[in-house]
Amino acid sequence: SQQGEEDPQALSIQEGENATMNCSYKTSINNLQWYRQNSGRGLVHLILIRSNEREKHSGRLRVTLDTSKKSSSLLITASRAADTASYFCATDARDMRFGAGTRLTVKP
Amino acid sequence: EAQVTQNPRYLITVTGKKLTVTCSQNMNHEYMSWYRQDPGLGLRQIYYSMNVEVTDKGDVPEGYKVSRKEKRNFPLILESPSPNQTSLYFCASSFQGANEKLFFGSGTQLSVL
């Protein structure tokens, strides 16, 4: 079963706008990770947030984690066309489980 | 360069013809895993390995085999491929396990006719 579930399934924005994606999960976790996938290519790790952390930043990325709601969000600020990709959350549980992803399109 | 190498990148085969997709990592990682990606279903784990000679089933292991005789290699074997195994396959590795950052290969697009 998939542990992480991303929302929305697809998101289209203009360059310069912020993009927010959400992830919900079902069981207790040690950490949650976000990955990016450019069309048909391998996933690339973006950021890892541990269960005792509430927020983490990396460049234009901001991730929050709410373990009481079993949810996380990924915010990409000042988006660029190059951010067009699918974004996945993954939780550890017994082993790494991925959701179906959010397809982000950033229009120039 | 630290990487996970999968081969081949593309593979077209026929039903029942055994095939192997190779995966190799040069980072001395203990944990390796195989995923398949299908439209609308995201990534689903096939098998994973915590270390040499230690493998375990993921969510969708039926029709697949793996082996981990050496730390760096984790081949995926399809003994008798069927059309429902047409998919995009990814190998991934991490230093010690599911709690850590995964490094992914570039993927293998498999078509079973």
Tab-separated table of C-alpha atoms in Angstrom:
chain	number	residue	atom	x	y	z
A	1	SER	CA	0.000	0.000	0.000
A	2	GLN	CA	1.160	3.516	-0.700
A	3	GLN	CA	2.121	5.396	2.404
A	4	GLY	CA	2.244	8.935	1.057
A	5	GLU	CA	-0.608	10.537	-0.861
A	6	GLU	CA	0.087	13.816	-2.635
A	7	ASP	CA	-2.456	16.511	-3.293
A	8	PRO	CA	-3.247	17.970	-5.758
A	9	GLN	CA	-2.575	15.455	-8.506
A	10	ALA	CA	-1.717	18.281	-10.896
A	11	LEU	CA	-0.902	21.958	-10.455
A	12	SER	CA	-0.323	24.613	-13.108
A	13	ILE	CA	1.059	28.056	-12.241
A	14	GLN	CA	2.854	30.996	-13.811
A	15	GLU	CA	6.547	31.580	-13.419
A	16	GLY	CA	7.251	33.601	-10.298
A	17	GLU	CA	4.268	32.268	-8.355
A	18	ASN	CA	4.542	29.979	-5.367
A	19	ALA	CA	3.571	26.314	-5.585
A	20	THR	CA	2.267	24.341	-2.622
A	21	MET	CA	1.894	20.582	-2.607
A	22	ASN	CA	0.553	18.475	0.215
A	23	CYS	CA	1.218	14.970	1.398
A	24	SER	CA	-0.796	12.844	3.789
A	25	TYR	CA	0.229	9.547	5.282
A	26	LYS	CA	-1.343	6.889	7.447
A	27	THR	CA	1.077	5.517	10.039
A	28	SER	CA	3.780	6.801	12.352
A	29	ILE	CA	7.001	7.775	10.674
A	30	ASN	CA	10.618	8.513	11.519
A	31	ASN	CA	11.048	10.895	8.643
A	32	LEU	CA	9.415	12.143	5.482
A	33	GLN	CA	11.204	12.938	2.274
A	34	TRP	CA	10.354	14.862	-0.871
A	35	TYR	CA	11.659	13.925	-4.308
A	36	ARG	CA	11.435	15.450	-7.765
A	37	GLN	CA	11.164	13.560	-11.039
A	38	ASN	CA	11.702	15.103	-14.418
A	39	SER	CA	9.753	13.338	-17.125
A	40	GLY	CA	10.598	9.636	-17.157
A	41	ARG	CA	13.877	10.087	-15.316
A	42	GLY	CA	15.056	8.895	-11.927
A	43	LEU	CA	13.872	10.630	-8.794
A	44	VAL	CA	16.102	13.216	-7.178
A	45	HIS	CA	16.099	13.785	-3.445
A	46	LEU	CA	15.049	17.288	-2.397
A	47	ILE	CA	14.725	17.370	1.356
A	48	LEU	CA	14.285	15.131	4.397
A	49	ILE	CA	12.407	16.213	7.501
A	50	ARG	CA	12.496	14.165	10.677
A	51	SER	CA	9.476	13.454	12.820
A	52	ASN	CA	10.705	15.800	15.574
A	53	GLU	CA	11.066	18.720	13.147
A	54	ARG	CA	8.248	21.040	12.144
A	55	GLU	CA	9.786	23.016	9.327
A	56	LYS	CA	12.831	22.846	7.111
A	57	HIS	CA	14.221	25.082	4.387
A	58	SER	CA	16.494	24.442	1.440
A	59	GLY	CA	16.951	27.294	-1.004
A	60	ARG	CA	13.520	28.066	-2.476
A	61	LEU	CA	11.998	24.993	-0.845
A	62	ARG	CA	10.161	24.978	2.448
A	63	VAL	CA	8.798	21.795	3.955
A	64	THR	CA	6.501	21.562	6.953
A	65	LEU	CA	5.500	18.493	8.884
A	66	ASP	CA	2.510	18.071	11.169
A	67	THR	CA	2.692	14.642	12.765
A	68	SER	CA	-0.599	15.157	14.627
A	69	LYS	CA	-2.376	15.494	11.280
A	70	LYS	CA	-0.054	13.066	9.525
A	71	SER	CA	0.602	15.587	6.791
A	72	SER	CA	3.396	17.526	5.158
A	73	SER	CA	3.574	20.344	2.654
A	74	LEU	CA	6.192	21.388	0.140
A	75	LEU	CA	6.321	25.039	-0.844
A	76	ILE	CA	8.367	26.150	-3.836
A	77	THR	CA	8.740	29.916	-3.858
A	78	ALA	CA	9.313	32.099	-6.914
A	79	SER	CA	8.817	29.161	-9.247
A	80	ARG	CA	10.704	28.799	-12.514
A	81	ALA	CA	9.940	26.897	-15.711
A	82	ALA	CA	12.733	24.492	-14.723
A	83	ASP	CA	10.691	23.480	-11.661
A	84	THR	CA	8.244	21.721	-13.989
A	85	ALA	CA	8.339	18.123	-12.784
A	86	SER	CA	6.495	15.588	-10.667
A	87	TYR	CA	6.972	15.778	-6.927
A	88	PHE	CA	6.671	12.832	-4.581
A	89	CYS	CA	6.629	12.428	-0.860
A	90	ALA	CA	7.943	9.273	0.717
A	91	THR	CA	7.741	7.960	4.245
A	92	ASP	CA	9.903	5.335	5.837
A	93	ALA	CA	7.549	3.112	7.832
A	94	ARG	CA	8.923	-0.375	7.257
A	95	ASP	CA	10.540	0.662	4.020
A	96	MET	CA	10.292	3.578	1.656
A	97	ARG	CA	6.774	4.162	0.374
A	98	PHE	CA	5.938	6.719	-2.290
A	99	GLY	CA	2.735	8.419	-3.263
A	100	ALA	CA	1.497	8.896	-6.839
A	101	GLY	CA	2.953	12.392	-7.028
A	102	THR	CA	1.911	15.928	-7.915
A	103	ARG	CA	2.548	16.993	-11.486
A	104	LEU	CA	3.676	20.655	-11.405
A	105	THR	CA	3.708	22.738	-14.569
A	106	VAL	CA	5.285	26.181	-14.415
A	107	LYS	CA	4.427	28.312	-17.433
A	108	PRO	CA	6.980	30.896	-18.618
B	1	GLU	CA	31.026	10.157	-9.533
B	2	ALA	CA	28.592	8.636	-7.042
B	3	GLN	CA	25.809	6.971	-8.949
B	4	VAL	CA	23.358	4.153	-9.416
B	5	THR	CA	23.676	2.573	-12.841
B	6	GLN	CA	20.871	0.642	-14.440
B	7	ASN	CA	20.995	-1.235	-17.704
B	8	PRO	CA	19.477	-1.345	-20.194
B	9	ARG	CA	17.681	2.001	-20.499
B	10	TYR	CA	15.098	0.555	-22.870
B	11	LEU	CA	14.109	-3.071	-23.389
B	12	ILE	CA	11.503	-4.651	-25.633
B	13	THR	CA	10.903	-8.347	-25.223
B	14	VAL	CA	8.283	-11.020	-25.764
B	15	THR	CA	6.170	-12.909	-23.293
B	16	GLY	CA	8.036	-15.701	-21.537
B	17	LYS	CA	11.580	-14.739	-22.484
B	18	LYS	CA	13.674	-14.453	-19.338
B	19	LEU	CA	15.415	-11.163	-18.795
B	20	THR	CA	17.611	-9.428	-16.255
B	21	VAL	CA	17.844	-5.733	-15.500
B	22	THR	CA	21.122	-4.885	-13.847
B	23	CYS	CA	21.681	-2.347	-11.094
B	24	SER	CA	24.990	-1.304	-9.650
B	25	GLN	CA	25.970	1.385	-7.132
B	26	ASN	CA	29.430	2.702	-6.342
B	27	MET	CA	28.677	4.306	-2.976
B	28	ASN	CA	29.110	1.252	-0.730
B	29	HIS	CA	25.436	1.472	0.166
B	30	GLU	CA	23.911	-1.321	2.212
B	31	TYR	CA	20.287	-0.753	1.173
B	32	MET	CA	19.062	-1.307	-2.382
B	33	SER	CA	15.574	-1.450	-3.772
B	34	TRP	CA	13.581	-1.935	-6.967
B	35	TYR	CA	10.466	0.020	-7.893
B	36	ARG	CA	8.096	0.011	-10.791
B	37	GLN	CA	6.268	3.121	-11.902
B	38	ASP	CA	2.963	3.002	-13.700
B	39	PRO	CA	0.731	5.948	-14.675
B	40	GLY	CA	-1.550	6.961	-11.835
B	41	LEU	CA	-0.049	4.439	-9.421
B	42	GLY	CA	3.185	6.157	-8.524
B	43	LEU	CA	6.153	4.068	-7.466
B	44	ARG	CA	5.540	0.654	-6.028
B	45	GLN	CA	8.265	-1.322	-4.384
B	46	ILE	CA	9.071	-4.738	-5.817
B	47	TYR	CA	11.907	-6.025	-3.624
B	48	TYR	CA	14.490	-4.528	-1.340
B	49	SER	CA	17.718	-5.618	0.257
B	50	MET	CA	19.146	-4.467	3.559
B	51	ASN	CA	22.540	-6.019	2.898
B	52	VAL	CA	24.357	-8.828	1.075
B	53	GLU	CA	22.298	-12.028	0.981
B	54	VAL	CA	19.368	-10.256	2.680
B	55	THR	CA	16.352	-9.570	0.472
B	56	ASP	CA	12.684	-9.027	1.200
B	57	LYS	CA	9.460	-8.577	-0.703
B	58	GLY	CA	7.948	-5.181	-1.299
B	59	ASP	CA	4.385	-4.470	-2.332
B	60	VAL	CA	4.399	-6.110	-5.775
B	61	PRO	CA	6.938	-8.982	-5.817
B	62	GLU	CA	4.952	-11.467	-7.911
B	63	GLY	CA	6.730	-12.411	-11.140
B	64	TYR	CA	10.092	-10.986	-10.048
B	65	LYS	CA	13.238	-12.322	-8.461
B	66	VAL	CA	16.280	-10.560	-7.073
B	67	SER	CA	19.643	-11.506	-5.694
B	68	ARG	CA	22.256	-9.688	-3.643
B	69	LYS	CA	25.475	-11.655	-3.871
B	70	GLU	CA	27.644	-8.557	-3.775
B	71	LYS	CA	27.066	-5.259	-2.043
B	72	ARG	CA	27.218	-3.177	-5.195
B	73	ASN	CA	24.888	-5.221	-7.430
B	74	PHE	CA	21.168	-5.914	-7.176
B	75	PRO	CA	19.814	-7.412	-10.400
B	76	LEU	CA	16.100	-7.739	-11.100
B	77	ILE	CA	15.117	-10.954	-12.839
B	78	LEU	CA	11.917	-11.626	-14.735
B	79	GLU	CA	11.824	-15.386	-15.272
B	80	SER	CA	8.776	-15.367	-17.553
B	81	PRO	CA	7.762	-11.796	-18.389
B	82	SER	CA	4.155	-11.001	-19.120
B	83	PRO	CA	2.554	-7.901	-20.688
B	84	ASN	CA	1.383	-6.653	-17.276
B	85	GLN	CA	5.038	-6.209	-16.357
B	86	THR	CA	5.394	-3.521	-18.987
B	87	SER	CA	6.489	-0.575	-16.873
B	88	LEU	CA	9.225	1.884	-15.977
B	89	TYR	CA	11.600	0.330	-13.464
B	90	PHE	CA	13.902	2.108	-11.035
B	91	CYS	CA	16.675	0.864	-8.856
B	92	ALA	CA	17.605	2.903	-5.793
B	93	SER	CA	20.102	2.702	-2.959
B	94	SER	CA	20.857	4.352	0.340
B	95	PHE	CA	23.608	4.083	2.911
B	96	GLN	CA	21.717	2.094	5.488
B	97	GLY	CA	18.014	1.913	4.850
B	98	ALA	CA	14.600	3.439	4.502
B	99	ASN	CA	15.367	6.267	6.920
B	100	GLU	CA	17.832	7.834	4.578
B	101	LYS	CA	18.088	9.670	1.289
B	102	LEU	CA	17.640	7.391	-1.709
B	103	PHE	CA	19.768	7.635	-4.843
B	104	PHE	CA	17.961	6.534	-7.986
B	105	GLY	CA	19.095	5.084	-11.263
B	106	SER	CA	17.932	6.583	-14.550
B	107	GLY	CA	15.294	3.941	-15.088
B	108	THR	CA	14.597	1.048	-17.447
B	109	GLN	CA	11.566	1.250	-19.718
B	110	LEU	CA	10.424	-2.327	-20.288
B	111	SER	CA	7.867	-3.366	-22.882
B	112	VAL	CA	6.654	-6.971	-22.914
B	113	LEU	CA	4.804	-7.869	-26.100
